mmCIF file of C-alpha atoms in Angstrom:
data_model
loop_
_atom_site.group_PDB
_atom_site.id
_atom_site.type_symbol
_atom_site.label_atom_id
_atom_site.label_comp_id
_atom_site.label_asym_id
_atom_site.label_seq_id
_atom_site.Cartn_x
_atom_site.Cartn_y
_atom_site.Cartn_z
ATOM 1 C CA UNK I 1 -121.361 -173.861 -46.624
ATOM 2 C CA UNK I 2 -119.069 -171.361 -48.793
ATOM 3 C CA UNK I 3 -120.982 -168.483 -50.443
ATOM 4 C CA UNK I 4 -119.398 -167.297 -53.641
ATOM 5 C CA UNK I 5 -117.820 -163.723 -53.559
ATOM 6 C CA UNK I 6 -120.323 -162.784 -56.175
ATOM 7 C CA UNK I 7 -122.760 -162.750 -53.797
ATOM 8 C CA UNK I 8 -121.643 -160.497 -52.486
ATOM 9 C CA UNK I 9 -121.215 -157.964 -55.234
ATOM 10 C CA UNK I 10 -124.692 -156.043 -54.827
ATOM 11 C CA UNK I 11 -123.989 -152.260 -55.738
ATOM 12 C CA UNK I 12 -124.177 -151.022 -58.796
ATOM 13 C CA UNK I 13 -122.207 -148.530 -60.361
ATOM 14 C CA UNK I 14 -125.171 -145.752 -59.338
ATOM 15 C CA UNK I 15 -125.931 -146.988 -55.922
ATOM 16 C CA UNK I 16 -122.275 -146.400 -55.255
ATOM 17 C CA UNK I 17 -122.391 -143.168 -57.168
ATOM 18 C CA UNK I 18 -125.350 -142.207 -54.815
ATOM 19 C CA UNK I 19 -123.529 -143.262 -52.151
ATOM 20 C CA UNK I 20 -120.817 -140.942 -52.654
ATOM 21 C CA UNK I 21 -122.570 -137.814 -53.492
ATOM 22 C CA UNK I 22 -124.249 -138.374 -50.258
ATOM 23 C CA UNK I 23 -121.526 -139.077 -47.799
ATOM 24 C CA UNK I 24 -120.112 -135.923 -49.957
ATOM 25 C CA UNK I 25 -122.528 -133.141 -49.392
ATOM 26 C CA UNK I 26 -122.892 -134.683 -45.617
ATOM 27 C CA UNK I 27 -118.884 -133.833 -45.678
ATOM 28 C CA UNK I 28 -119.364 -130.253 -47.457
ATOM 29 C CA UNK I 29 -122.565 -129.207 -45.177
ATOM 30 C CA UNK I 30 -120.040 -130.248 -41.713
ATOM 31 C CA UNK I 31 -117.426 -128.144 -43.628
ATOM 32 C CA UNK I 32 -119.314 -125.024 -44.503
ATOM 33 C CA UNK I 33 -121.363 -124.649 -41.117
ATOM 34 C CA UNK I 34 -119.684 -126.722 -38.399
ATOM 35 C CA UNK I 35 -116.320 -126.057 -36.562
ATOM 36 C CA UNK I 36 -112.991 -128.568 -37.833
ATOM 37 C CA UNK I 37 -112.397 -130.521 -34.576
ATOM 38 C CA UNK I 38 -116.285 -131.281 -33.418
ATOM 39 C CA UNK I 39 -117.230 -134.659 -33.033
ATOM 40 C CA UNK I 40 -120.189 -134.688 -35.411
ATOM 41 C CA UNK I 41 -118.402 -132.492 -37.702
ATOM 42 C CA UNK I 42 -115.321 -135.238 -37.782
ATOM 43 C CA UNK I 43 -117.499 -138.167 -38.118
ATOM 44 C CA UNK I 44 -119.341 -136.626 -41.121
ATOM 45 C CA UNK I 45 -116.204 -135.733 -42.881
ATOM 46 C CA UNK I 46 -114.872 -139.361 -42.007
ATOM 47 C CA UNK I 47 -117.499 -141.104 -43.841
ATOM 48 C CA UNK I 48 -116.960 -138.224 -46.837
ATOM 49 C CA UNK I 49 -113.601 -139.510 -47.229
ATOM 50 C CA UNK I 50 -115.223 -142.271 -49.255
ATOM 51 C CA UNK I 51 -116.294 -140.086 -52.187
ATOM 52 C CA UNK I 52 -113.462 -139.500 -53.892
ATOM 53 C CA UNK I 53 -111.598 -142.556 -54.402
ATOM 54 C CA UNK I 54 -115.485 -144.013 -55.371
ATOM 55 C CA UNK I 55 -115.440 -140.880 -58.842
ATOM 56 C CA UNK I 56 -112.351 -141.469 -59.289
ATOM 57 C CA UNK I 57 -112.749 -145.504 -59.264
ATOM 58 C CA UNK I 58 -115.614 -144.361 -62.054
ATOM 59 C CA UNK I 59 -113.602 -142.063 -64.092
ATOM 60 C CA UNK I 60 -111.301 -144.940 -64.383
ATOM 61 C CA UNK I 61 -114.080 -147.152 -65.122
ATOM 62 C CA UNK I 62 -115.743 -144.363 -67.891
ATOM 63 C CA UNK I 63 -112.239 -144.399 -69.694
ATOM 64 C CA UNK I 64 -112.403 -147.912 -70.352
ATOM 65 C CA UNK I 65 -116.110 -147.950 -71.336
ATOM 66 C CA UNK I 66 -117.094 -144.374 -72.881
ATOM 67 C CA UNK I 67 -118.051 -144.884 -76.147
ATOM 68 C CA UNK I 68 -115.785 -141.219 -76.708
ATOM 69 C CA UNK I 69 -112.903 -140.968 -74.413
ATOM 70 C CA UNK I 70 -112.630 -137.589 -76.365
ATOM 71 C CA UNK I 71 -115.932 -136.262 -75.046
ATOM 72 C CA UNK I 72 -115.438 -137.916 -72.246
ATOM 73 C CA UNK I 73 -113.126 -135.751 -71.556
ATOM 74 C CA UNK I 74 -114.729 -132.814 -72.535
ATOM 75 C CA UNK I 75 -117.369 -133.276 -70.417
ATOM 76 C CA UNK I 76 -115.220 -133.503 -67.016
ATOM 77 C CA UNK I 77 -113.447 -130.065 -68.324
ATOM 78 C CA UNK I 78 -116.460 -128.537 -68.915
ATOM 79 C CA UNK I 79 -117.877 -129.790 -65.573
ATOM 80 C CA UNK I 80 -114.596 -128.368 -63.746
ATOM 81 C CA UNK I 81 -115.642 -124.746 -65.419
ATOM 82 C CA UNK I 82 -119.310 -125.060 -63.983
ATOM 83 C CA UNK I 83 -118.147 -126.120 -61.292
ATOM 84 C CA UNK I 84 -114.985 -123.420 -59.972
ATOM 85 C CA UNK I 85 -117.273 -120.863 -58.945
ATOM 86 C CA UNK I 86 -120.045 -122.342 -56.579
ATOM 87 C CA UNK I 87 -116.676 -124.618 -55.088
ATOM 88 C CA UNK I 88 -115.207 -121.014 -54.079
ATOM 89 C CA UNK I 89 -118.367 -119.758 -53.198
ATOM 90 C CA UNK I 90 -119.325 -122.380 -50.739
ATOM 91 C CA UNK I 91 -115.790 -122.591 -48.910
ATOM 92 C CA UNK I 92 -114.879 -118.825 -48.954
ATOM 93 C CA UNK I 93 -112.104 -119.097 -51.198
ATOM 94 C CA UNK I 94 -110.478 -116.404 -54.012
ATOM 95 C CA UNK I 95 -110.843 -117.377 -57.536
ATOM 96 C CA UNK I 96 -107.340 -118.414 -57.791
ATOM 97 C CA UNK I 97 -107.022 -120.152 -54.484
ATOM 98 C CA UNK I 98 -108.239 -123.012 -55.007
ATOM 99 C CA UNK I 99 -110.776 -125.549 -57.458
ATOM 100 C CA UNK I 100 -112.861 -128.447 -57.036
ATOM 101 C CA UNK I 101 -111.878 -131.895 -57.468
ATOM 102 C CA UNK I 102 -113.451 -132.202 -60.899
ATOM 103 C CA UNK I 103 -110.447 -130.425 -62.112
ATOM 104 C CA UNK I 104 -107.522 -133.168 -60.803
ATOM 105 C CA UNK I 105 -110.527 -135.873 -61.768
ATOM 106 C CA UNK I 106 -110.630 -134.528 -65.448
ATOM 107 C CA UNK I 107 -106.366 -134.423 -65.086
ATOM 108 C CA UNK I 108 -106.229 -137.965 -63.933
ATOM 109 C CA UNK I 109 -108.000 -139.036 -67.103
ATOM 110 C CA UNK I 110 -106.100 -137.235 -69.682
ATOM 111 C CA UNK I 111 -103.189 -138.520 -68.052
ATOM 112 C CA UNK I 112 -104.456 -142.234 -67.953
ATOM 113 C CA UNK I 113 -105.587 -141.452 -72.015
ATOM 114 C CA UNK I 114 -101.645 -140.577 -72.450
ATOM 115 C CA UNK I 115 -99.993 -143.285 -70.633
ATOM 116 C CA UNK I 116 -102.099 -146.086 -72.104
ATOM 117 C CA UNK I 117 -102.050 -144.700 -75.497
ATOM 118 C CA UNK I 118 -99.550 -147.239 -77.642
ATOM 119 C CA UNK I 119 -98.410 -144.623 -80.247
ATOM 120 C CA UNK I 120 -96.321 -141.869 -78.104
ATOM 121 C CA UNK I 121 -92.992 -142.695 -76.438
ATOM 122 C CA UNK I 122 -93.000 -143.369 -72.828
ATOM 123 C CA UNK I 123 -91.041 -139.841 -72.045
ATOM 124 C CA UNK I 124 -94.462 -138.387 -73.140
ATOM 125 C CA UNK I 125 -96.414 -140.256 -71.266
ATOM 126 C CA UNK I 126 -94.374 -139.314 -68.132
ATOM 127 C CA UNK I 127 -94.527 -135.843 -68.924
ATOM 128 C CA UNK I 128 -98.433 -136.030 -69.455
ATOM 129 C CA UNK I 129 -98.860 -137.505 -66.157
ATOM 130 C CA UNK I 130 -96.144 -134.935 -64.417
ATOM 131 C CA UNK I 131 -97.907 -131.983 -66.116
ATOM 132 C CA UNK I 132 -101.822 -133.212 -64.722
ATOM 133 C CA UNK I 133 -100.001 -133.329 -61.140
ATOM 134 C CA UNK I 134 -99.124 -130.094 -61.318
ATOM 135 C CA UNK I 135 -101.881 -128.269 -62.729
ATOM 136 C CA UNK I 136 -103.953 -130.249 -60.150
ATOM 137 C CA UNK I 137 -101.601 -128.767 -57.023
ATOM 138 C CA UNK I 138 -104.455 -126.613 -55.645
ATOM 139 C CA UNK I 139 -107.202 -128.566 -56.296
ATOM 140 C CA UNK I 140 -109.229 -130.306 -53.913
ATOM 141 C CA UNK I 141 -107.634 -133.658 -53.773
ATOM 142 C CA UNK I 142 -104.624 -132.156 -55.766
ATOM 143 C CA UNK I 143 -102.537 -135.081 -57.630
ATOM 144 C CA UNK I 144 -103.376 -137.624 -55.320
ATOM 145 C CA UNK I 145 -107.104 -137.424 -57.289
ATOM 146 C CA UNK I 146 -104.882 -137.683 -60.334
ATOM 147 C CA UNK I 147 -102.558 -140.628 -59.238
ATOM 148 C CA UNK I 148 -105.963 -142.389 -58.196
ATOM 149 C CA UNK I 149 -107.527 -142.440 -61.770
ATOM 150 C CA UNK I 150 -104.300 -143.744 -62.876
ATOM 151 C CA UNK I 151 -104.014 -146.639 -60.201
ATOM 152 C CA UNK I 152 -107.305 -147.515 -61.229
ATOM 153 C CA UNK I 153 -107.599 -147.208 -64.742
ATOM 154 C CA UNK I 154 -103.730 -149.270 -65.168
ATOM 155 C CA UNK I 155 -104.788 -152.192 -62.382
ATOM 156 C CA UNK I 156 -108.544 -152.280 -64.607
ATOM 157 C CA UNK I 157 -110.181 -155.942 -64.118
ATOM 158 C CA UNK I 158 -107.604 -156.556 -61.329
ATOM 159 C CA UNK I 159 -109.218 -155.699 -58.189
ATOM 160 C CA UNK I 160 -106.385 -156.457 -55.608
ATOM 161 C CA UNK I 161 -103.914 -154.647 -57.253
ATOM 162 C CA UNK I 162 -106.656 -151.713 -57.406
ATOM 163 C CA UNK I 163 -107.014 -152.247 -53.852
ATOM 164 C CA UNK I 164 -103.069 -151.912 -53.451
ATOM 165 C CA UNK I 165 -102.457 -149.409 -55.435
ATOM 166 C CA UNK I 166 -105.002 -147.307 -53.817
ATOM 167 C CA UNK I 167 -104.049 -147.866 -50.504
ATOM 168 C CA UNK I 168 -99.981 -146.856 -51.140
ATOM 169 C CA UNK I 169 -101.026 -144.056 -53.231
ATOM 170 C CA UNK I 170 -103.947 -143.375 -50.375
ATOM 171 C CA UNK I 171 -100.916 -143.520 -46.981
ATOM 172 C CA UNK I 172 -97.946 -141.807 -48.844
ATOM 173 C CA UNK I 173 -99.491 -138.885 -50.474
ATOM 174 C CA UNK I 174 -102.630 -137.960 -48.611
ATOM 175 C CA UNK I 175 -102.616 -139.636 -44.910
ATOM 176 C CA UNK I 176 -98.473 -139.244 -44.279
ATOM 177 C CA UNK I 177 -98.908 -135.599 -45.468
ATOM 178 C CA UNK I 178 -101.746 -134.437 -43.688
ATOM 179 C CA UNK I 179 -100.361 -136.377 -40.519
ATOM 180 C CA UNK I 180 -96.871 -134.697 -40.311
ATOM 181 C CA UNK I 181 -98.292 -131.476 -40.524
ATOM 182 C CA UNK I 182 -100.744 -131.505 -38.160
ATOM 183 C CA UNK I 183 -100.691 -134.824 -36.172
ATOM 184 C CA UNK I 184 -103.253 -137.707 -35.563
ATOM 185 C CA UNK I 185 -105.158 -135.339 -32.935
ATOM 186 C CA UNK I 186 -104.780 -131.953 -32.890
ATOM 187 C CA UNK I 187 -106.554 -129.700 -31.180
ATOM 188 C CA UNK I 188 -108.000 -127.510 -33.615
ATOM 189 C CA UNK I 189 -107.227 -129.575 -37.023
ATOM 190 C CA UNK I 190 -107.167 -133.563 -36.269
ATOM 191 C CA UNK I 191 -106.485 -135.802 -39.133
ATOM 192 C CA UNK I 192 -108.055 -138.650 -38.300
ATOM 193 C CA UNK I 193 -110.953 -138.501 -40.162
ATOM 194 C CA UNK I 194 -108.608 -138.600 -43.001
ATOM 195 C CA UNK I 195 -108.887 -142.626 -42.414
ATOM 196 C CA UNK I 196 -112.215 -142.858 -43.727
ATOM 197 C CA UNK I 197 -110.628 -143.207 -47.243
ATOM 198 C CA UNK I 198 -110.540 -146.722 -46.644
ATOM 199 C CA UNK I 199 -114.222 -146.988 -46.121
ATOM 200 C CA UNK I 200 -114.104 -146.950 -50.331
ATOM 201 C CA UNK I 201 -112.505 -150.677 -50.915
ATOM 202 C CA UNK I 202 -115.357 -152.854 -49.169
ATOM 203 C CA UNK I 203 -117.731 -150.451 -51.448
ATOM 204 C CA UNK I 204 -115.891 -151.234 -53.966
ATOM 205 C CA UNK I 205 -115.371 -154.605 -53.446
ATOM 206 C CA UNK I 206 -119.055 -155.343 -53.839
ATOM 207 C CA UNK I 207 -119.220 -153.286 -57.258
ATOM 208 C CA UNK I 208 -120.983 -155.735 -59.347
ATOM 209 C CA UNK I 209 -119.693 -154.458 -62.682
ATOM 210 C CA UNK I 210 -123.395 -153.288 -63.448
ATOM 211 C CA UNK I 211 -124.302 -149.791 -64.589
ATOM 212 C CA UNK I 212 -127.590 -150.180 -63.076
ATOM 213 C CA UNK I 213 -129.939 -152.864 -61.232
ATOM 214 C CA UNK I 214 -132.923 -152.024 -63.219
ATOM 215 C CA UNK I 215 -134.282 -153.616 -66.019
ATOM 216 C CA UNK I 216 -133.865 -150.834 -68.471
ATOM 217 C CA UNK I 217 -130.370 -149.728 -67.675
ATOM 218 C CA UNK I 218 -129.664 -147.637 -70.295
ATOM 219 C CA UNK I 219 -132.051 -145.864 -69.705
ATOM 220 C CA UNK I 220 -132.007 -145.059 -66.015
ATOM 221 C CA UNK I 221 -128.070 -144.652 -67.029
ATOM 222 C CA UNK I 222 -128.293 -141.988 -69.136
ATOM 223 C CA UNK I 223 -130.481 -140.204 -66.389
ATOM 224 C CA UNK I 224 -128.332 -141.241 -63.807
ATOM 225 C CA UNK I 225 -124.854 -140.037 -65.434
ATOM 226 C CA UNK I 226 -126.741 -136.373 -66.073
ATOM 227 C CA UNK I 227 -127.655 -136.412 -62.460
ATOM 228 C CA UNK I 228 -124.743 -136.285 -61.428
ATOM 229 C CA UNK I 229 -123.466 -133.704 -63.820
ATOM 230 C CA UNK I 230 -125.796 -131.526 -62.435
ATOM 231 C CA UNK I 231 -125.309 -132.514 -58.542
ATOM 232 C CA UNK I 232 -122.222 -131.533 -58.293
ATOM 233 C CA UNK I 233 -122.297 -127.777 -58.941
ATOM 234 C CA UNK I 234 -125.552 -127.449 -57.534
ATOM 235 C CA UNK I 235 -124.975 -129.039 -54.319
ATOM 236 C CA UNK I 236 -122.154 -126.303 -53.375
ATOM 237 C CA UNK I 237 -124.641 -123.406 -54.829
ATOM 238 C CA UNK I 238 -127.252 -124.545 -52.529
ATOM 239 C CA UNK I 239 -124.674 -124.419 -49.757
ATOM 240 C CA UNK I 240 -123.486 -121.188 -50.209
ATOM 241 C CA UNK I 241 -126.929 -120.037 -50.708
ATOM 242 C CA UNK I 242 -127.633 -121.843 -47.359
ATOM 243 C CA UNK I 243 -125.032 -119.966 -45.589
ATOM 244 C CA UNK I 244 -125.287 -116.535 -47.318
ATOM 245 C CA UNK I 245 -128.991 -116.354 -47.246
ATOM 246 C CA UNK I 246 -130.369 -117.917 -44.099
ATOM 247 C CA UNK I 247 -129.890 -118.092 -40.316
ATOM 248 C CA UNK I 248 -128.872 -121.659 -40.394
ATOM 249 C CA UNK I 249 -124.638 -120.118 -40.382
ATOM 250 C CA UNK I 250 -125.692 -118.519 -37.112
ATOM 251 C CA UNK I 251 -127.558 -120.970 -35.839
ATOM 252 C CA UNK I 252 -124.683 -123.274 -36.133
ATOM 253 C CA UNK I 253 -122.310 -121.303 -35.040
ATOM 254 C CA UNK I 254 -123.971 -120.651 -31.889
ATOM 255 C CA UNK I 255 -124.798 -124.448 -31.054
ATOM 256 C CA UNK I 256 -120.685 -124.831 -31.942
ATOM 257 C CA UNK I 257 -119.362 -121.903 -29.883
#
């Protein structure tokens, strides 16, 4: 007996989004307290690879459905704002060193509002979408976040060519890099965890194009969407307080000599 495919499309846009924040503070607790090349360590930040190509699979998704791209797009800026402190806080890094990956997530949606806009020349658009790359260079997930939004938001209602896009984008600019600098397993840096991207597309795959599964959706949406708003920055503060303010940093480090 053949079941449909839409049976199996059972996640919502928020259980996904759950999902990812999840696998992503599991990936940022392994990265703040544990050692690179442990085992648990590399199997957390394996299934953490999933959370990014999930936001920006949403950002691409929010661009096509905001009611306000304009605010939309406010709101990711202001996010990346909140959110550059407690990123450098929680990972040790200067103020210019580095940002979170709101920051190429906001970039990949300006530059998706640019190239699908039907009113400037195509030289702009390119120079839009160059210009996001750049300014996203030190960003967690750097332009690879921003070429991800794009992919998405261009392939939108085509699912397989998400899926393909994704994956080229996925092996040329974040799994061939990271591989030819440090190899598949090296000893103190191994890459591949850097596979678990690919744990995104079955997610994905069973997206049921719903905001939410409950019966008031708007509702629980509009809860839901401020949630995460909110996670984000919090999550690394209550890391960095974690490490700064407790014994757990020793603790670890002395179970991970």
């Amino acid at each position: 007996m053949l079941v449909s495919m839409e049976a199996y499309k059972v996640f919502s846009a928020n259980n996904l989004k759950v999902i990812a924040a999840v696998v992503m503070f599991l990936d940022h607790f392994a990265t703040v307290f544990m050692p690179h090349n442990a085992l648990l360590s590399l199997a957390l930040r394996f299934f953490g690879r999933l959370a990014a190509p999930i936001f920006c699979f949403f950002v691409a998704q929010g661009f096509h459905y905001t009611s306000n791209r304009k605010k939309y797009i406010a709101r990711l800026l202001v996010l990346a704002a909140v959110s550059h402190m407690p990123y450098n806080l929680a990972f040790g890094l200067t103020f210019f060193q580095a940002t979170s990956v709101v920051w190429p997530l906001a970039m990949g949606l300006v530059a998706l509002a640019a190239i699908k806009n039907e009113k400037i020349h195509w030289f702009f658009k390119l120079a839009v979408f160059g210009l996001c790359c750049i300014l996203s260079w030190t960003a967690n997930w750097n332009f690879v976040a921003v070429f991800w939004v794009v992919s998405f938001g261009l392939f939108h209602g085509n699912f397989k060519r998400q899926a393909l896009g994704f994956c080229a984008i996925g092996a040329a600019l974040h799994l061939a890099p990271a591989f030819l600098r440090f190899g598949f397993f090296h000893p103190v840096f191994p890459q591949w965890f850097q596979l678990g991207i690919f744990l995104a597309l079955p997610l994905l795959a069973m997206f049921s194009g719903k905001v939410s599964a409950q019966k008031q959706p708007a509702k629980k949406s509009a809860f839901m969407t401020w949630f995460f708003y909110v996670f984000y920055p919090a999550h690394l503060l209550f890391l960095f307080l974690l490490n700064r303010f407790t014994p757990l940093g020793q603790a670890m480090s002395a179970f991970f000599p």
